[in-house]
mmCIF file of C-alpha atoms in Angstrom:
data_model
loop_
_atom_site.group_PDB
_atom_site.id
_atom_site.type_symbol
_atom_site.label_atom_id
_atom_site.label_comp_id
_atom_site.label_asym_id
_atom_site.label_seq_id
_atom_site.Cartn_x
_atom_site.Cartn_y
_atom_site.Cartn_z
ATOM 1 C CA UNK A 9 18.361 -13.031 -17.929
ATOM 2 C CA UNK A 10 15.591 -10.987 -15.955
ATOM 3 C CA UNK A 11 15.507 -10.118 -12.724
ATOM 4 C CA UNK A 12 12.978 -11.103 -10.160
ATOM 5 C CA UNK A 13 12.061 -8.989 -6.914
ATOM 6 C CA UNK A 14 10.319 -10.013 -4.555
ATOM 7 C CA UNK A 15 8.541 -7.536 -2.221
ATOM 8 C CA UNK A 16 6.385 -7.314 0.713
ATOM 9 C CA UNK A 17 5.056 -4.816 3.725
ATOM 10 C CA UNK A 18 4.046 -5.051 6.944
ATOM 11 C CA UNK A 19 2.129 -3.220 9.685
ATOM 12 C CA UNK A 20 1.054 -4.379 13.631
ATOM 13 C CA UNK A 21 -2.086 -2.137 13.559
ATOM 14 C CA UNK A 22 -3.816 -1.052 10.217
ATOM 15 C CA UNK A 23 -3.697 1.838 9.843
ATOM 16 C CA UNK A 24 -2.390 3.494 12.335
ATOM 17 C CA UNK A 25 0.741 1.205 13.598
ATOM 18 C CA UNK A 26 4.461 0.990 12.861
ATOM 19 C CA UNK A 27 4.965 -0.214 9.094
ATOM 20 C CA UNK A 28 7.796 -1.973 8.025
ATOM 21 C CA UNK A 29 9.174 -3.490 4.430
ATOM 22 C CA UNK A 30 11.391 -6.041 3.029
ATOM 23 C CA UNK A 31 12.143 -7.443 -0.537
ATOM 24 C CA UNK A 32 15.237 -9.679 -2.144
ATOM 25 C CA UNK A 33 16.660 -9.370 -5.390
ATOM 26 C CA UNK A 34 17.243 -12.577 -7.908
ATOM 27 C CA UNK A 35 19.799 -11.973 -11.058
ATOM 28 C CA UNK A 36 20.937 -15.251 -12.631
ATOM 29 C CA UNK A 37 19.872 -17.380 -9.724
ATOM 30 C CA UNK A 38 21.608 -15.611 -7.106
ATOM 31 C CA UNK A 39 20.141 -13.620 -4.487
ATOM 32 C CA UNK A 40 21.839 -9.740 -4.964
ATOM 33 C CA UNK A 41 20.394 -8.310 -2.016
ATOM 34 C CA UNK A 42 17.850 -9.266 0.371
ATOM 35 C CA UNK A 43 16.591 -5.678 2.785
ATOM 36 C CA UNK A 44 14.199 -4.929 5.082
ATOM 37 C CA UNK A 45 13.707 -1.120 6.682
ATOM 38 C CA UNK A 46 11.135 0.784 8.833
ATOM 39 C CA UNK A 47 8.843 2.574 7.423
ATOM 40 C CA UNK A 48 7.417 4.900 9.688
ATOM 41 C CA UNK A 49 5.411 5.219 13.225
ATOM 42 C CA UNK A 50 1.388 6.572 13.369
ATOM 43 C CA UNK A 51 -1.629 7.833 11.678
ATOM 44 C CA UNK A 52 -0.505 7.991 8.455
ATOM 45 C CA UNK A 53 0.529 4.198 7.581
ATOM 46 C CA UNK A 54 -0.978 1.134 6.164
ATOM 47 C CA UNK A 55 -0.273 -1.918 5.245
ATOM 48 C CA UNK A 56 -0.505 -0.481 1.262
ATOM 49 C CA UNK A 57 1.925 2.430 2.282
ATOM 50 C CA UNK A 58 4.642 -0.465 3.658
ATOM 51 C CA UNK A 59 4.270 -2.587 -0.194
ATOM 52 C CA UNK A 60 4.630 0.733 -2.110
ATOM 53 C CA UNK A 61 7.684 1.748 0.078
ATOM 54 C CA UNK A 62 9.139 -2.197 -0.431
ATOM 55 C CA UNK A 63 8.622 -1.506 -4.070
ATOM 56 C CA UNK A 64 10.252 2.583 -3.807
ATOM 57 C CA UNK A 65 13.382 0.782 -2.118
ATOM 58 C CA UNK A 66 13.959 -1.969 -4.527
ATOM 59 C CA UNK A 67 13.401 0.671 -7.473
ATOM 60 C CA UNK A 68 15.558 2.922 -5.994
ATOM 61 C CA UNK A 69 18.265 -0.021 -5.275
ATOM 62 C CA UNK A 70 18.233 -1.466 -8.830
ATOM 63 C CA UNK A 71 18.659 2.187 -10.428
ATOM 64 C CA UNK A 72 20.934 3.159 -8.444
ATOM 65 C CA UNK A 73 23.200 -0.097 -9.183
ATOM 66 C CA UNK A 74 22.065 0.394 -13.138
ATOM 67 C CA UNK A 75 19.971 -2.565 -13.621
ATOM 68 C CA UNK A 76 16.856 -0.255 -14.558
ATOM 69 C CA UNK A 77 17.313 -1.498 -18.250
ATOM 70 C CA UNK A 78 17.042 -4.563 -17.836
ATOM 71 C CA UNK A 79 14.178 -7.481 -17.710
ATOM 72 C CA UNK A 80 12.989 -6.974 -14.409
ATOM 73 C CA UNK A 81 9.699 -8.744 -13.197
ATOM 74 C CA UNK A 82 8.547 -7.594 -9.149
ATOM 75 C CA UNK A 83 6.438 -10.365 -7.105
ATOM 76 C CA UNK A 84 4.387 -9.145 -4.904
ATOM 77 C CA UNK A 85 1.308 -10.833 -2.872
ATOM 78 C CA UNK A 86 -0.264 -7.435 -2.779
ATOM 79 C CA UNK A 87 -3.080 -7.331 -5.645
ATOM 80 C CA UNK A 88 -3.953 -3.578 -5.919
ATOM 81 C CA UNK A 89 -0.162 -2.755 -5.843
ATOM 82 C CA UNK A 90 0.163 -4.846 -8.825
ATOM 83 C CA UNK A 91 -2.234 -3.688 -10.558
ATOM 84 C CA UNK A 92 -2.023 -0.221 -9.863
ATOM 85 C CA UNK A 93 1.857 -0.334 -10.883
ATOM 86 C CA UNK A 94 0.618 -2.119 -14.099
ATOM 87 C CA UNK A 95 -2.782 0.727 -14.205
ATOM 88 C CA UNK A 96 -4.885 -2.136 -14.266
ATOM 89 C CA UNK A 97 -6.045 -0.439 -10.784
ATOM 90 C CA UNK A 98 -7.866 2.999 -9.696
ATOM 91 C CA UNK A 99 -5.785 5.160 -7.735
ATOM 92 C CA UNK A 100 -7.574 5.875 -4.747
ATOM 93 C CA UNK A 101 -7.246 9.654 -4.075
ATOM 94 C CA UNK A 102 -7.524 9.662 -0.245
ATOM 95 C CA UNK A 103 -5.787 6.738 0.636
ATOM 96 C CA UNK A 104 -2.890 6.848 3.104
ATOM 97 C CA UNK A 105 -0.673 5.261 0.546
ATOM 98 C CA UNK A 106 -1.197 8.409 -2.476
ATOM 99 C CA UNK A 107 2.059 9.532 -2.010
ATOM 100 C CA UNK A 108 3.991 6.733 -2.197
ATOM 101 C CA UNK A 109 2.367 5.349 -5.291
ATOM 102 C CA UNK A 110 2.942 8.190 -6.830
ATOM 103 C CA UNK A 111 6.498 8.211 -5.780
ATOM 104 C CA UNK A 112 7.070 4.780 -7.510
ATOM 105 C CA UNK A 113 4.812 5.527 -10.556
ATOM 106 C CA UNK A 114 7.637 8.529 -11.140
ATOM 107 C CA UNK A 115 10.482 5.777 -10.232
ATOM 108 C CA UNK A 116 8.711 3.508 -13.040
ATOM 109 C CA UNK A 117 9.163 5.693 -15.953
ATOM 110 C CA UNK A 118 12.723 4.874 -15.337
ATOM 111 C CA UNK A 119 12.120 1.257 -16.124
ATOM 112 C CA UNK A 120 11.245 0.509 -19.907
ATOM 113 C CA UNK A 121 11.187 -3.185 -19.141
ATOM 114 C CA UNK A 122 9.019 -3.654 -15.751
ATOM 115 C CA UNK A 123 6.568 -5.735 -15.141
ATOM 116 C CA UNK A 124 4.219 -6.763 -11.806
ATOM 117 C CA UNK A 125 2.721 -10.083 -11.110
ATOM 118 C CA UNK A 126 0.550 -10.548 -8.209
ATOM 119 C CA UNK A 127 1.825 -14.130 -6.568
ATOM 120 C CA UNK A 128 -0.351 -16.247 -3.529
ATOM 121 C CA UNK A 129 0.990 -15.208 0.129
ATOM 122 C CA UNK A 130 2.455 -18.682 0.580
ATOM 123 C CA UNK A 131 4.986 -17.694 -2.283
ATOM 124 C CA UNK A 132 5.852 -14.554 -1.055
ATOM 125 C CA UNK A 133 7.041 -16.063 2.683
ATOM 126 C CA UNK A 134 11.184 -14.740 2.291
ATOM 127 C CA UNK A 135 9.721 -11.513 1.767
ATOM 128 C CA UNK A 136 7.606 -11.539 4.483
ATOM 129 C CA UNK A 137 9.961 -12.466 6.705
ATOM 130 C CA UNK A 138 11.954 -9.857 5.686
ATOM 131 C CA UNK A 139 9.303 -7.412 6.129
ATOM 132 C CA UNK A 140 8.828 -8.140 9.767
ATOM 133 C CA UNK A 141 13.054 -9.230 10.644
ATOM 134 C CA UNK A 142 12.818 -5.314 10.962
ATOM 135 C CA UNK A 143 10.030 -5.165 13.800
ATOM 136 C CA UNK A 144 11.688 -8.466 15.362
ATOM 137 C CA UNK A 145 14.772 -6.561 15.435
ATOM 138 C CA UNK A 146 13.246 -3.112 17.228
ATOM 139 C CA UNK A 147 11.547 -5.449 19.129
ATOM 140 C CA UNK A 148 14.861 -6.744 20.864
ATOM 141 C CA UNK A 149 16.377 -3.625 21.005
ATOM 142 C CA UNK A 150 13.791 -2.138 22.891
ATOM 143 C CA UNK A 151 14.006 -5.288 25.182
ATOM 144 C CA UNK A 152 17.722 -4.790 25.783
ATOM 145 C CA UNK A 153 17.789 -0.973 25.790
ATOM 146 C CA UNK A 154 14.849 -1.609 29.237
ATOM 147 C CA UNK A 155 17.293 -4.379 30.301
ATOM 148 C CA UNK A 156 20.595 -1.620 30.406
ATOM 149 C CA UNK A 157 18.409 0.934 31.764
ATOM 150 C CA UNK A 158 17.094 -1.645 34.391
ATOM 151 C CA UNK A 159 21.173 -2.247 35.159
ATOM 152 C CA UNK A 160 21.624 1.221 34.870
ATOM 153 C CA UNK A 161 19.308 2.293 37.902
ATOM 154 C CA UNK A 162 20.181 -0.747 39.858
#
């Protein structure tokens, strides 16, 4: 049975903001793992750096566990990741995302049975979500860590 992974990124300023990623895991119709991480803070990320480093994680995650052999199929609403993971797409040279493509072109090679299929936003909305639980989640702790320094000084 093949696995399906579904990925996404996010960013609050393009380019230039604080990116974040998320993506889920389905192996015979049960979710394996569902993640979401931060990506990184400033000039150098984009909303294509956050997809490739969604796809990097979940790469790196189903390697790691030894499901690289198998049928595995990534969703993604992200067209020029798709098709640049498939080379249906130029590689843009300067783009803020190089480096990570090329980090999960090397991870691919690792992957005899791959495949990427571009999917409609609406049918990508778990892995949004995921994508931006992360920033929700900084978002609080910031609140609270202003809220115990407020205490704190009181």
């Amino acid at each position: 049975m093949k696995i399906k992974v579904y990925f996404d990124g996010a960013i609050d300023k393009n380019p230039g903001g604080t990116a974040y990623y998320g993506f889920y895991i389905i192996k015979d119709d049960k979710i394996l793992i569902s993640r979401s991480g931060y990506v990184g803070h400033g000039e150098l990320m984009s909303n294509n750096v956050a997809e490739h480093a969604a796809v990097i994680s979940a790469m790196q995650y189903l390697k790691i566990n030894g499901l690289n052999e198998e049928e595995i199929v990534f969703y993604g609403d992200s067209l020029m990741v798709c098709n640049q993971m498939t080379n249906k797409g130029a590689e843009n040279k300067k783009g803020l995302y190089v480096g990570y493509f090329k980090r999960a072109k090397m991870l691919k090679v690792d992957f005899p049975n791959i495949k990427f299929q571009w999917i409609p936003r609406e049918q990508n909305y778990v892995a949004d979500a995921l994508s931006k639980n992360t920033k929700i989640f900084e978002e609080h702790l910031e609140n609270n860590n202003k809220f115990h320094e407020q205490l704190i000084a009181f």
